PDB file of C-alpha atoms in Angstrom:
ATOM      1  CA  GLY A1143      10.773  -1.459  16.597  1.00 58.00           C
ATOM      2  CA  GLN A1144       9.702  -0.749  13.129  1.00 73.00           C
ATOM      3  CA  ASN A1145       9.492   2.820  12.043  1.00 90.00           C
ATOM      4  CA  ILE A1146       9.462   4.637   8.618  1.00 95.00           C
ATOM      5  CA  ASP A1147       9.699   8.474   8.713  1.00 96.00           C
ATOM      6  CA  GLN A1148       9.023  10.884   5.838  1.00 97.00           C
ATOM      7  CA  PRO A1149       8.135  14.541   6.093  1.00 98.00           C
ATOM      8  CA  THR A1150       4.331  15.302   6.355  1.00 97.00           C
ATOM      9  CA  GLU A1151       4.192  17.982   3.765  1.00 97.00           C
ATOM     10  CA  MET A1152       6.200  19.633   0.949  1.00 98.00           C
ATOM     11  CA  THR A1153       5.540  22.430  -1.486  1.00 97.00           C
ATOM     12  CA  ALA A1154       7.300  22.896  -4.797  1.00 97.00           C
ATOM     13  CA  THR A1155       6.845  25.016  -8.003  1.00 97.00           C
ATOM     14  CA  GLU A1156       5.865  23.655 -11.415  1.00 97.00           C
ATOM     15  CA  GLY A1157       8.923  22.683 -13.410  1.00 97.00           C
ATOM     16  CA  ALA A1158      11.176  22.412 -10.335  1.00 97.00           C
ATOM     17  CA  ILE A1159      12.890  19.525  -8.676  1.00 97.00           C
ATOM     18  CA  VAL A1160      11.832  18.105  -5.468  1.00 98.00           C
ATOM     19  CA  GLN A1161      13.292  15.362  -3.146  1.00 98.00           C
ATOM     20  CA  ILE A1162      11.233  13.439  -0.741  1.00 98.00           C
ATOM     21  CA  ASN A1163      13.294  11.706   1.978  1.00 98.00           C
ATOM     22  CA  CYS A1164      12.421   8.420   3.914  1.00 98.00           C
ATOM     23  CA  THR A1165      14.233   6.825   6.746  1.00 97.00           C
ATOM     24  CA  TYR A1166      13.327   3.414   8.062  1.00 96.00           C
ATOM     25  CA  GLN A1167      14.144   0.864  10.677  1.00 92.00           C
ATOM     26  CA  THR A1168      12.477  -2.522  10.005  1.00 85.00           C
ATOM     27  CA  SER A1169      12.684  -6.199  10.926  1.00 80.00           C
ATOM     28  CA  GLY A1170      14.310  -7.625   7.809  1.00 85.00           C
ATOM     29  CA  PHE A1171      14.853  -5.864   4.351  1.00 91.00           C
ATOM     30  CA  ASN A1172      13.613  -7.080   1.068  1.00 91.00           C
ATOM     31  CA  GLY A1173      13.153  -3.860  -0.827  1.00 94.00           C
ATOM     32  CA  LEU A1174      11.834  -0.271  -0.584  1.00 96.00           C
ATOM     33  CA  PHE A1175       9.026   0.943  -2.629  1.00 96.00           C
ATOM     34  CA  TRP A1176       7.705   4.329  -3.516  1.00 97.00           C
ATOM     35  CA  TYR A1177       3.916   4.732  -4.236  1.00 97.00           C
ATOM     36  CA  GLN A1178       1.849   7.665  -5.351  1.00 98.00           C
ATOM     37  CA  GLN A1179      -1.555   8.152  -3.948  1.00 97.00           C
ATOM     38  CA  HIS A1180      -3.857  10.936  -5.124  1.00 96.00           C
ATOM     39  CA  ALA A1181      -6.620  11.916  -2.582  1.00 93.00           C
ATOM     40  CA  GLY A1182      -9.417   9.110  -2.417  1.00 91.00           C
ATOM     41  CA  GLU A1183      -7.663   6.911  -4.701  1.00 94.00           C
ATOM     42  CA  ALA A1184      -5.442   3.800  -4.340  1.00 95.00           C
ATOM     43  CA  PRO A1185      -1.660   3.944  -4.167  1.00 96.00           C
ATOM     44  CA  THR A1186       0.039   3.430  -7.549  1.00 95.00           C
ATOM     45  CA  PHE A1187       3.576   1.856  -7.803  1.00 94.00           C
ATOM     46  CA  LEU A1188       6.367   4.266  -8.816  1.00 95.00           C
ATOM     47  CA  SER A1189       9.659   2.631  -7.973  1.00 95.00           C
ATOM     48  CA  TYR A1190      11.585  -0.273  -6.357  1.00 94.00           C
ATOM     49  CA  ASN A1191      15.071  -0.441  -4.859  1.00 96.00           C
ATOM     50  CA  VAL A1192      16.639  -3.362  -3.387  1.00 95.00           C
ATOM     51  CA  LEU A1193      20.314  -2.647  -3.842  1.00 95.00           C
ATOM     52  CA  ASP A1194      22.193   0.560  -3.016  1.00 97.00           C
ATOM     53  CA  GLY A1195      22.099   3.244  -5.581  1.00 97.00           C
ATOM     54  CA  LEU A1196      19.953   5.153  -7.829  1.00 97.00           C
ATOM     55  CA  GLU A1197      17.088   3.814 -10.047  1.00 94.00           C
ATOM     56  CA  GLU A1198      15.782   6.127 -12.754  1.00 94.00           C
ATOM     57  CA  LYS A1199      12.378   6.020 -14.362  1.00 89.00           C
ATOM     58  CA  GLY A1200      11.550   8.958 -16.574  1.00 93.00           C
ATOM     59  CA  ARG A1201      10.940  11.965 -14.404  1.00 96.00           C
ATOM     60  CA  PHE A1202      11.135   9.715 -11.197  1.00 96.00           C
ATOM     61  CA  SER A1203      14.373   8.504  -9.543  1.00 97.00           C
ATOM     62  CA  SER A1204      14.650   6.655  -6.413  1.00 98.00           C
ATOM     63  CA  PHE A1205      17.861   6.255  -4.159  1.00 98.00           C
ATOM     64  CA  LEU A1206      18.636   3.694  -1.479  1.00 98.00           C
ATOM     65  CA  SER A1207      21.288   3.374   1.056  1.00 97.00           C
ATOM     66  CA  ARG A1208      20.756   0.254   3.139  1.00 96.00           C
ATOM     67  CA  SER A1209      23.537   0.965   5.622  1.00 95.00           C
ATOM     68  CA  LYS A1210      21.799   4.272   6.558  1.00 95.00           C
ATOM     69  CA  GLY A1211      18.209   3.185   6.285  1.00 96.00           C
ATOM     70  CA  TYR A1212      17.639   5.904   3.914  1.00 97.00           C
ATOM     71  CA  SER A1213      15.876   6.431   0.619  1.00 98.00           C
ATOM     72  CA  TYR A1214      14.820   9.370  -1.383  1.00 98.00           C
ATOM     73  CA  LEU A1215      12.421   9.919  -4.346  1.00 98.00           C
ATOM     74  CA  LEU A1216      13.391  12.633  -6.718  1.00 98.00           C
ATOM     75  CA  LEU A1217      10.738  14.231  -9.039  1.00 97.00           C
ATOM     76  CA  LYS A1218      12.112  16.298 -11.921  1.00 97.00           C
ATOM     77  CA  GLU A1219      10.111  18.785 -14.250  1.00 97.00           C
ATOM     78  CA  LEU A1220       7.168  18.828 -11.779  1.00 98.00           C
ATOM     79  CA  GLN A1221       3.729  19.006 -13.139  1.00 97.00           C
ATOM     80  CA  MET A1222       0.577  20.208 -11.366  1.00 97.00           C
ATOM     81  CA  LYS A1223      -0.715  16.572 -11.547  1.00 96.00           C
ATOM     82  CA  ASP A1224       2.178  15.472  -9.478  1.00 98.00           C
ATOM     83  CA  SER A1225       0.352  16.868  -6.438  1.00 98.00           C
ATOM     84  CA  ALA A1226      -0.294  14.012  -4.429  1.00 98.00           C
ATOM     85  CA  SER A1227       0.881  11.932  -1.424  1.00 98.00           C
ATOM     86  CA  TYR A1228       4.029   9.785  -1.831  1.00 98.00           C
ATOM     87  CA  LEU A1229       4.349   6.771   0.301  1.00 98.00           C
ATOM     88  CA  CYS A1230       7.534   5.079   1.182  1.00 97.00           C
ATOM     89  CA  ALA A1231       6.994   1.381   1.997  1.00 96.00           C
ATOM     90  CA  VAL A1232       9.456  -1.200   3.286  1.00 95.00           C
ATOM     91  CA  ARG A1233       9.240  -5.025   2.539  1.00 91.00           C
ATOM     92  CA  GLY A1234      10.654  -6.601   5.582  1.00 86.00           C
ATOM     93  CA  ASN A1235       8.700  -9.522   7.229  1.00 81.00           C
ATOM     94  CA  ASP A1236       5.629  -7.739   5.967  1.00 84.00           C
ATOM     95  CA  MET A1237       5.000  -4.471   4.037  1.00 88.00           C
ATOM     96  CA  ARG A1238       4.995  -1.361   6.228  1.00 92.00           C
ATOM     97  CA  PHE A1239       4.126   2.096   4.837  1.00 95.00           C
ATOM     98  CA  GLY A1240       5.168   5.447   6.040  1.00 96.00           C
ATOM     99  CA  ALA A1241       2.535   8.024   6.706  1.00 96.00           C
ATOM    100  CA  GLY A1242       3.235   9.772   3.338  1.00 97.00           C
ATOM    101  CA  THR A1243       4.337  13.049   2.278  1.00 98.00           C
ATOM    102  CA  ARG A1244       1.693  15.426   0.810  1.00 97.00           C
ATOM    103  CA  LEU A1245       3.269  17.267  -2.054  1.00 98.00           C
ATOM    104  CA  THR A1246       1.617  20.455  -3.401  1.00 98.00           C
ATOM    105  CA  VAL A1247       2.909  21.553  -6.837  1.00 98.00           C
ATOM    106  CA  LYS A1248       2.117  25.391  -7.354  1.00 97.00           C
ATOM    107  CA  PRO A1249       2.152  27.347 -10.620  1.00 95.00           C
TER     108      PRO A1249
ATOM    109  CA  GLU B 969      -3.624  -3.538 -19.024  1.00 80.00           C
ATOM    110  CA  PRO B 970      -4.580  -6.146 -16.217  1.00 85.00           C
ATOM    111  CA  GLU B 971      -5.845  -4.597 -12.902  1.00 94.00           C
ATOM    112  CA  VAL B 972      -7.161  -5.575  -9.595  1.00 97.00           C
ATOM    113  CA  THR B 973     -10.869  -5.099  -9.040  1.00 97.00           C
ATOM    114  CA  GLN B 974     -12.829  -4.828  -5.765  1.00 98.00           C
ATOM    115  CA  THR B 975     -16.574  -4.920  -5.064  1.00 97.00           C
ATOM    116  CA  PRO B 976     -18.392  -3.163  -3.677  1.00 97.00           C
ATOM    117  CA  SER B 977     -16.901   0.309  -3.884  1.00 97.00           C
ATOM    118  CA  HIS B 978     -18.843   1.478  -0.827  1.00 97.00           C
ATOM    119  CA  GLN B 979     -20.254  -0.632   1.982  1.00 97.00           C
ATOM    120  CA  VAL B 980     -22.442   0.613   4.833  1.00 98.00           C
ATOM    121  CA  THR B 981     -23.148  -1.669   7.547  1.00 97.00           C
ATOM    122  CA  GLN B 982     -24.532  -1.833  11.209  1.00 97.00           C
ATOM    123  CA  MET B 983     -22.182  -2.239  14.078  1.00 97.00           C
ATOM    124  CA  GLY B 984     -21.951  -6.131  14.958  1.00 97.00           C
ATOM    125  CA  GLN B 985     -22.733  -7.241  11.425  1.00 97.00           C
ATOM    126  CA  GLU B 986     -20.700  -9.381   9.385  1.00 97.00           C
ATOM    127  CA  VAL B 987     -19.183  -7.864   5.832  1.00 98.00           C
ATOM    128  CA  ILE B 988     -17.449  -9.586   3.087  1.00 97.00           C
ATOM    129  CA  LEU B 989     -15.275  -7.512   0.879  1.00 98.00           C
ATOM    130  CA  ARG B 990     -14.397  -9.006  -2.541  1.00 97.00           C
ATOM    131  CA  CYS B 991     -11.391  -8.677  -4.701  1.00 97.00           C
ATOM    132  CA  VAL B 992     -10.189 -10.217  -8.082  1.00 97.00           C
ATOM    133  CA  PRO B 993      -6.466 -10.049  -8.189  1.00 97.00           C
ATOM    134  CA  ILE B 994      -4.380  -9.975 -11.469  1.00 96.00           C
ATOM    135  CA  SER B 995      -4.744 -13.273 -13.007  1.00 92.00           C
ATOM    136  CA  ASN B 996      -1.094 -14.440 -13.181  1.00 91.00           C
ATOM    137  CA  HIS B 997      -0.319 -13.035  -9.648  1.00 95.00           C
ATOM    138  CA  LEU B 998       0.426 -15.399  -6.801  1.00 94.00           C
ATOM    139  CA  TYR B 999       0.513 -13.287  -3.802  1.00 95.00           C
ATOM    140  CA  PHE B1000      -2.587 -11.416  -2.481  1.00 96.00           C
ATOM    141  CA  TYR B1001      -2.736  -8.720   0.262  1.00 97.00           C
ATOM    142  CA  TRP B1002      -5.182  -6.694   2.276  1.00 98.00           C
ATOM    143  CA  TYR B1003      -4.609  -3.365   3.607  1.00 97.00           C
ATOM    144  CA  ARG B1004      -6.609  -0.762   5.275  1.00 97.00           C
ATOM    145  CA  GLN B1005      -6.445   3.062   5.373  1.00 97.00           C
ATOM    146  CA  ILE B1006      -8.435   4.846   8.070  1.00 96.00           C
ATOM    147  CA  LEU B1007      -9.288   8.348   6.693  1.00 94.00           C
ATOM    148  CA  GLY B1008      -6.308  10.760   6.886  1.00 91.00           C
ATOM    149  CA  GLN B1009      -4.046   7.942   8.053  1.00 94.00           C
ATOM    150  CA  LYS B1010      -1.540   5.657   6.770  1.00 94.00           C
ATOM    151  CA  VAL B1011      -1.863   2.661   4.729  1.00 96.00           C
ATOM    152  CA  GLU B1012      -1.621  -0.458   7.180  1.00 96.00           C
ATOM    153  CA  PHE B1013      -0.859  -3.975   6.246  1.00 95.00           C
ATOM    154  CA  LEU B1014      -3.442  -6.641   7.293  1.00 97.00           C
ATOM    155  CA  VAL B1015      -2.505  -9.845   5.858  1.00 96.00           C
ATOM    156  CA  SER B1016      -0.877 -11.646   2.917  1.00 95.00           C
ATOM    157  CA  PHE B1017      -1.891 -14.813   1.241  1.00 95.00           C
ATOM    158  CA  TYR B1018      -0.062 -17.338  -0.686  1.00 94.00           C
ATOM    159  CA  ASN B1019      -0.640 -20.873  -1.904  1.00 92.00           C
ATOM    160  CA  ASN B1020      -3.939 -20.995  -0.258  1.00 92.00           C
ATOM    161  CA  GLU B1021      -2.850 -19.855   3.035  1.00 94.00           C
ATOM    162  CA  ILE B1022      -1.890 -16.891   5.193  1.00 95.00           C
ATOM    163  CA  SER B1023       1.783 -16.178   4.828  1.00 94.00           C
ATOM    164  CA  GLU B1024       1.968 -13.090   7.044  1.00 92.00           C
ATOM    165  CA  LYS B1025      -0.493 -11.172   9.105  1.00 93.00           C
ATOM    166  CA  SER B1026      -0.196  -7.905  11.205  1.00 93.00           C
ATOM    167  CA  GLU B1027      -1.295  -7.369  14.779  1.00 92.00           C
ATOM    168  CA  ILE B1028      -4.482  -5.684  13.390  1.00 94.00           C
ATOM    169  CA  PHE B1029      -5.548  -8.925  11.757  1.00 96.00           C
ATOM    170  CA  ASP B1030      -7.226 -10.498  14.932  1.00 94.00           C
ATOM    171  CA  ASP B1031      -9.983 -13.232  15.201  1.00 94.00           C
ATOM    172  CA  GLN B1032     -12.577 -11.032  13.828  1.00 96.00           C
ATOM    173  CA  PHE B1033     -10.965 -11.155  10.421  1.00 97.00           C
ATOM    174  CA  SER B1034     -10.540 -13.964   7.899  1.00 97.00           C
ATOM    175  CA  VAL B1035      -9.419 -14.267   4.335  1.00 97.00           C
ATOM    176  CA  GLU B1036     -10.316 -16.875   1.648  1.00 95.00           C
ATOM    177  CA  ARG B1037      -9.878 -17.654  -1.874  1.00 93.00           C
ATOM    178  CA  PRO B1038     -13.164 -19.430  -2.630  1.00 87.00           C
ATOM    179  CA  ASP B1039     -12.513 -20.063  -6.258  1.00 87.00           C
ATOM    180  CA  GLY B1040      -9.697 -19.495  -8.900  1.00 79.00           C
ATOM    181  CA  SER B1041     -10.381 -15.650  -8.988  1.00 87.00           C
ATOM    182  CA  ASN B1042     -11.879 -14.258  -6.013  1.00 93.00           C
ATOM    183  CA  PHE B1043     -10.024 -13.180  -2.717  1.00 96.00           C
ATOM    184  CA  THR B1044     -12.246 -12.079   0.083  1.00 97.00           C
ATOM    185  CA  LEU B1045     -11.786 -10.349   3.509  1.00 98.00           C
ATOM    186  CA  LYS B1046     -14.405 -11.239   5.992  1.00 98.00           C
ATOM    187  CA  ILE B1047     -14.965  -9.020   8.989  1.00 97.00           C
ATOM    188  CA  ARG B1048     -17.134 -11.024  11.536  1.00 95.00           C
ATOM    189  CA  SER B1049     -18.465  -8.533  13.760  1.00 94.00           C
ATOM    190  CA  THR B1050     -17.924  -4.980  12.673  1.00 97.00           C
ATOM    191  CA  LYS B1051     -16.976  -2.313  15.119  1.00 96.00           C
ATOM    192  CA  LEU B1052     -17.195   1.505  14.519  1.00 97.00           C
ATOM    193  CA  GLU B1053     -13.331   1.641  14.320  1.00 96.00           C
ATOM    194  CA  ASP B1054     -13.300  -0.750  11.360  1.00 97.00           C
ATOM    195  CA  SER B1055     -14.630   2.243   9.323  1.00 98.00           C
ATOM    196  CA  ALA B1056     -11.890   2.526   6.660  1.00 98.00           C
ATOM    197  CA  MET B1057     -11.007   2.071   3.031  1.00 98.00           C
ATOM    198  CA  TYR B1058      -9.865  -1.532   2.598  1.00 98.00           C
ATOM    199  CA  PHE B1059      -7.523  -2.065  -0.424  1.00 98.00           C
ATOM    200  CA  CYS B1060      -6.638  -5.409  -2.072  1.00 98.00           C
ATOM    201  CA  ALA B1061      -3.295  -5.940  -3.768  1.00 97.00           C
ATOM    202  CA  SER B1062      -1.516  -8.560  -5.623  1.00 96.00           C
ATOM    203  CA  SER B1063       1.974  -9.268  -6.798  1.00 95.00           C
ATOM    204  CA  GLU B1064       3.792 -11.799  -9.015  1.00 94.00           C
ATOM    205  CA  ALA B1065       6.221 -12.750  -6.312  1.00 91.00           C
ATOM    206  CA  ARG B1066       6.691 -12.149  -2.504  1.00 87.00           C
ATOM    207  CA  ASP B1067       9.090  -9.004  -3.044  1.00 86.00           C
ATOM    208  CA  ASN B1068       7.711  -7.597  -6.270  1.00 89.00           C
ATOM    209  CA  GLU B1069       5.727  -4.486  -6.603  1.00 91.00           C
ATOM    210  CA  GLN B1070       2.153  -4.796  -5.505  1.00 93.00           C
ATOM    211  CA  PHE B1071      -0.620  -3.576  -7.639  1.00 96.00           C
ATOM    212  CA  PHE B1072      -3.628  -2.134  -5.650  1.00 97.00           C
ATOM    213  CA  GLY B1073      -7.334  -2.291  -6.365  1.00 97.00           C
ATOM    214  CA  PRO B1074      -9.508   0.881  -6.080  1.00 97.00           C
ATOM    215  CA  GLY B1075     -10.607   0.182  -2.700  1.00 97.00           C
ATOM    216  CA  THR B1076     -13.750  -0.544  -0.726  1.00 98.00           C
ATOM    217  CA  ARG B1077     -14.918   2.167   1.550  1.00 98.00           C
ATOM    218  CA  LEU B1078     -16.458   0.458   4.542  1.00 98.00           C
ATOM    219  CA  THR B1079     -18.691   2.649   6.887  1.00 98.00           C
ATOM    220  CA  VAL B1080     -19.778   1.073  10.185  1.00 98.00           C
ATOM    221  CA  LEU B1081     -22.718   2.860  11.830  1.00 96.00           C
TER     222      LEU B1081
END
């Protein structure tokens, strides 16, 4: 079956670092995406991994291990505006999204 | 910066009625998608469209749904006979290539009464 798992909620402090994990089992694999979604808005693209390893993009980094079916999104120097849901999505035969991790950044 | 646009932003309809949701993908993109998100739930893939035909569809995309690219810019989702459970946010997305990042439109909130 196809499954994408990520924690439901996380809380972190402004200025800190947070890691959001995602594990997946899908039919086929053509890349893993992380999206940010603020309440009532559309998802916006953050990062993409297709090969194992770390991709860095400013305050955001994403890691992939295909053999373990595992990825994480790392957010550094957290800001209040980073409070949002973070969606892990896997491109297999189609595009499947996880349920999202709601991150709350506190002062 | 180019963006995906969707109209209307909110559509209210009676159960059993047909609705058409419209999208204008980013102009040089070749792959188009529809997703839905029921309030408080995850984003669910409906269908992908490439070269004027459906390339993939999910189990949700049954006979009541259809997609069309009626001209060079619009991409539409038709729901033939709406049900209460079709109430959701419907997002259109587009990408340059099949496995590239997808850019989402702002969504159409469909309310079926």
